[in-house]
Structure formats: C-alpha cells, structure tokens
Amino acid sequence: MGGPNLEVFKFAVYVFFPVVMLVHYGNPDWYAKNVLPVCEDAYMFYVLRLRPSTPVAQYKERIFPPEHRLNTNLPTDSTTLKEELAKIRARNLERKAQREAEAAAAAAAAQQK
C-alpha cells in the first residue's frame, strides 16, 4: 500500500486531469486553430466525392456561417436582452404572417381551379 500521500496524489489526478483537458481542448482559439481546418478539408473532400455537382460554397456556408451572420456580442443586461427578444419575436411574427399569406394564396388558387 502506498499510504495517504499516494491517495491524495491519485485523488488530485482523478479530479484535475479532466478539468485540465476541458480547459485545454475547450478553448475556442485552440478549436478554431486545430479542428476547423481539418473538419473543413475533410468535409469538402466528402462533399466533392459524394455530390460533385453541388456547389461547395453552399455546404461551406451551412456548416461554417460567414462572419456577418455570427453574433459575438451577446446581451448581458436585462434591457438589452428584452430588446433582442422583442426583435426575435417580431421577426417570427413577420415570418408567420408571410407563411399564412402564402397558404391563403395557395388555397385561393386551388379553389379557383
């Protein structure tokens, strides 16, 4: 048997090893530097091999959105958060109204036939 010092060391390794791995590999800079280029190359190879007629840019935009579509400034206070939620709800209501108008137009066109 090793004794209490060995047990304390084993406990420290068991607790801190996963934490250190999460901190190291969970870093967004490390992910952007090491994972995204490999994923992008592998995915482009996969797409071109399976569907060469489909434009690669279309898949790339779906998987890796352009910078102007990314929101890196998240609201932190309640007033800004409420404003953003109001914008999202208004956008959803506009889309719902547009879908209903298209459905009504399709129903009217079906009744005229």
Rosetta silent file (secondary structure, phi, psi, omega in degrees, C-alpha in Angstrom):
SEQUENCE: MGGPNLEVFKFAVYVFFPVVMLVHYGNPDWYAKNVLPVCEDAYMFYVLRLRPSTPVAQYKERIFPPEHRLNTNLPTDSTTLKEELAKIRARNLERKAQREAEAAAAAAAAQQK
SCORE:     score description
SCORE:     0.000 S_00000001
   1 L     0.000  149.233 -174.261    0.000    0.000    0.000 S_00000001
   2 L   -88.145  -31.610 -178.974    1.179    3.436   -0.767 S_00000001
   3 L   106.095  178.713 -175.053   -0.108    5.426    2.141 S_00000001
   4 H   -67.081  -33.073 -179.925   -2.059    8.659    2.485 S_00000001
   5 H   -64.651  -39.355  177.361    0.252   10.745    0.287 S_00000001
   6 H   -65.397  -40.460  179.323   -0.301    8.413   -2.651 S_00000001
   7 H   -64.458  -39.932  177.486   -4.058    8.521   -2.127 S_00000001
   8 H   -64.918  -41.562  178.748   -4.037   12.322   -2.080 S_00000001
   9 H   -63.511  -45.257  179.341   -1.968   12.363   -5.269 S_00000001
  10 H   -62.172  -41.220  179.041   -4.311    9.887   -7.008 S_00000001
  11 H   -62.517  -44.087  179.371   -7.330   11.910   -5.936 S_00000001
  12 H   -61.625  -41.178  178.578   -5.751   15.103   -7.285 S_00000001
  13 H   -65.647  -44.644 -179.065   -5.004   13.407  -10.616 S_00000001
  14 H   -62.572  -35.609 -177.484   -8.522   11.975  -10.866 S_00000001
  15 H   -82.122  -46.630 -170.030  -10.108   15.335  -10.165 S_00000001
  16 H   -87.809  -21.733  179.294   -7.857   17.717  -12.035 S_00000001
  17 H   -60.323  -50.349  177.481   -6.960   15.711  -15.143 S_00000001
  18 H   -62.726  -35.915 -179.878  -10.457   16.021  -16.703 S_00000001
  19 H   -64.838  -44.529  179.394  -10.622   19.685  -15.714 S_00000001
  20 H   -64.039  -40.159  179.048   -7.281   20.442  -17.356 S_00000001
  21 H   -64.820  -41.772  178.370   -8.321   18.577  -20.514 S_00000001
  22 H   -64.297  -40.204  179.582  -11.598   20.505  -20.694 S_00000001
  23 H   -66.948  -42.939 -176.940   -9.812   23.814  -20.236 S_00000001
  24 H   -69.478  -54.386 -174.787   -7.167   22.994  -22.843 S_00000001
  25 H   -83.513  -11.927  177.174   -9.345   21.452  -25.555 S_00000001
  26 L   -89.401   -1.009  179.790  -12.400   23.590  -24.814 S_00000001
  27 L   -68.910  124.759 -178.855  -10.556   26.794  -25.652 S_00000001
  28 H   -60.766  -33.323  178.456  -12.230   28.386  -28.703 S_00000001
  29 H   -65.949  -42.935  178.196   -8.892   29.561  -30.080 S_00000001
  30 H   -62.796  -41.338 -179.855   -7.481   26.037  -29.957 S_00000001
  31 H   -63.638  -45.783 -179.245  -10.635   24.714  -31.639 S_00000001
  32 H   -66.309  -33.854 -177.561  -10.509   27.312  -34.421 S_00000001
  33 H   -78.743  -39.536 -170.678   -6.805   26.714  -34.994 S_00000001
  34 H  -106.524  -30.849 -172.645   -6.691   22.899  -34.885 S_00000001
  35 L   -97.599  -47.294 -175.361  -10.146   21.454  -35.521 S_00000001
  36 H   -59.793  -43.466  178.041  -11.929   23.696  -38.022 S_00000001
  37 H   -61.901  -39.325  179.797   -9.288   23.490  -40.777 S_00000001
  38 H   -67.884  -44.027  179.041   -9.201   19.699  -40.562 S_00000001
  39 H   -62.864  -41.287 -179.044  -13.001   19.428  -40.481 S_00000001
  40 H   -63.914  -45.130  179.581  -13.336   21.804  -43.397 S_00000001
  41 H   -64.317  -44.537 -178.929  -10.850   19.868  -45.527 S_00000001
  42 H   -66.326  -40.367 -178.878  -12.378   16.510  -44.643 S_00000001
  43 H   -68.660  -39.374  178.822  -15.926   17.747  -45.229 S_00000001
  44 H   -65.000  -38.322  175.812  -15.052   19.304  -48.576 S_00000001
  45 H   -62.345  -43.677 -179.964  -13.456   16.022  -49.658 S_00000001
  46 H   -62.721  -45.334 -178.707  -16.574   14.173  -48.543 S_00000001
  47 H   -65.664  -45.516 -178.180  -18.931   16.559  -50.351 S_00000001
  48 H   -66.971  -31.902 -179.608  -16.952   16.562  -53.566 S_00000001
  49 H   -72.723  -38.789 -176.206  -16.681   12.779  -53.530 S_00000001
  50 H   -84.950  -44.813 -175.544  -20.415   12.186  -52.991 S_00000001
  51 L  -132.430   82.577 -177.533  -22.021   15.050  -54.873 S_00000001
  52 L   -70.647  -17.103 -178.750  -19.652   16.749  -57.288 S_00000001
  53 L   -81.203  -19.045 -178.973  -22.495   18.678  -58.940 S_00000001
  54 L   -80.990  133.397 -179.836  -23.468   20.539  -55.745 S_00000001
  55 L   -63.961  134.935 -178.332  -21.598   23.813  -55.158 S_00000001
  56 H   -67.364  -34.216 -178.313  -19.113   23.559  -52.328 S_00000001
  57 H   -61.061  -33.546  179.398  -19.794   27.133  -51.208 S_00000001
  58 H   -63.816  -45.420  178.408  -23.377   26.183  -50.363 S_00000001
  59 H   -68.572  -39.913 -178.851  -22.249   23.465  -47.965 S_00000001
  60 H   -62.199  -39.883 -179.748  -19.469   25.600  -46.553 S_00000001
  61 H   -68.294  -34.347  179.093  -21.925   28.387  -45.728 S_00000001
  62 H   -71.356  -38.177 -177.646  -24.273   25.975  -43.984 S_00000001
  63 H   -82.633  -45.418 -178.629  -21.547   24.397  -41.866 S_00000001
  64 L  -118.534   93.444 -176.348  -19.354   27.458  -41.284 S_00000001
  65 L   -64.564  150.618  178.917  -21.533   30.597  -41.380 S_00000001
  66 L   -66.073  163.589 -174.872  -19.914   33.813  -42.602 S_00000001
  67 H   -60.973  -35.254 -176.997  -18.679   36.354  -40.098 S_00000001
  68 H   -69.846  -17.013  177.461  -21.556   38.790  -40.675 S_00000001
  69 H   -91.973   -8.797  179.587  -24.049   36.118  -39.532 S_00000001
  70 L   -84.902  138.759  177.466  -22.226   35.392  -36.285 S_00000001
  71 L  -109.680  104.745 -178.801  -23.325   37.217  -33.171 S_00000001
  72 L  -100.136  -10.204  178.798  -20.363   37.640  -30.861 S_00000001
  73 L  -104.239   87.355 -178.850  -21.823   40.476  -28.760 S_00000001
  74 L   -81.286  143.867  179.569  -24.354   38.749  -26.573 S_00000001
  75 L   -68.120  141.259 -178.370  -26.609   40.888  -24.378 S_00000001
  76 L  -115.250  -26.486  179.295  -25.634   40.921  -20.736 S_00000001
  77 L  -102.797  164.428 -171.948  -28.162   43.214  -19.071 S_00000001
  78 H   -69.035  -34.687 -178.500  -31.901   42.682  -18.896 S_00000001
  79 H   -68.205  -43.158  177.918  -32.946   45.687  -21.023 S_00000001
  80 H   -65.354  -38.707  178.191  -30.743   44.689  -23.945 S_00000001
  81 H   -63.300  -42.935  178.399  -31.914   41.106  -23.609 S_00000001
  82 H   -64.783  -37.915  177.351  -35.565   42.200  -23.683 S_00000001
  83 H   -63.639  -43.566  179.123  -34.907   44.322  -26.786 S_00000001
  84 H   -65.122  -40.679  177.332  -33.292   41.379  -28.565 S_00000001
  85 H   -63.942  -38.024  177.585  -36.174   39.093  -27.606 S_00000001
  86 H   -64.506  -39.284  177.394  -38.644   41.665  -28.929 S_00000001
  87 H   -63.685  -43.423 -179.242  -36.736   41.768  -32.241 S_00000001
  88 H   -65.222  -43.501  178.763  -36.762   37.983  -32.488 S_00000001
  89 H   -63.592  -40.990  177.846  -40.472   37.794  -31.702 S_00000001
  90 H   -63.129  -41.884  178.522  -41.260   40.494  -34.277 S_00000001
  91 H   -63.559  -40.555  178.352  -39.214   38.630  -36.893 S_00000001
  92 H   -66.410  -38.706  177.103  -41.048   35.392  -36.061 S_00000001
  93 H   -64.808  -39.078  176.894  -44.422   37.130  -36.338 S_00000001
  94 H   -61.950  -44.620  179.443  -43.455   38.526  -39.752 S_00000001
  95 H   -64.299  -39.736  179.337  -42.472   35.057  -40.946 S_00000001
  96 H   -64.696  -43.191  178.545  -45.696   33.570  -39.580 S_00000001
  97 H   -63.565  -38.796  178.623  -47.789   36.231  -41.322 S_00000001
  98 H   -65.812  -42.168  177.665  -45.905   35.608  -44.557 S_00000001
  99 H   -62.932  -41.959  179.483  -46.494   31.837  -44.297 S_00000001
 100 H   -65.485  -39.076  178.256  -50.203   32.393  -43.610 S_00000001
 101 H   -65.255  -40.695  178.143  -50.480   34.757  -46.573 S_00000001
 102 H   -66.093  -38.706  178.245  -48.788   32.215  -48.835 S_00000001
 103 H   -66.536  -40.170  178.390  -51.081   29.470  -47.552 S_00000001
 104 H   -66.060  -39.771  178.167  -54.147   31.644  -48.125 S_00000001
 105 H   -65.592  -38.963  178.408  -52.969   32.476  -51.638 S_00000001
 106 H   -67.381  -39.300  177.912  -52.381   28.802  -52.369 S_00000001
 107 H   -66.507  -39.784  178.432  -55.838   27.906  -51.032 S_00000001
 108 H   -65.805  -39.203  178.413  -57.441   30.643  -53.129 S_00000001
 109 H   -67.170  -34.912  178.850  -55.603   29.427  -56.209 S_00000001
 110 H   -70.139  -33.805  179.297  -56.736   25.861  -55.503 S_00000001
 111 H   -73.102  -30.157 -179.423  -60.387   26.979  -55.167 S_00000001
 112 H   -72.646  -23.705  179.803  -60.244   28.873  -58.470 S_00000001
 113 L   -78.221    0.000    0.000  -59.217   25.734  -60.335 S_00000001
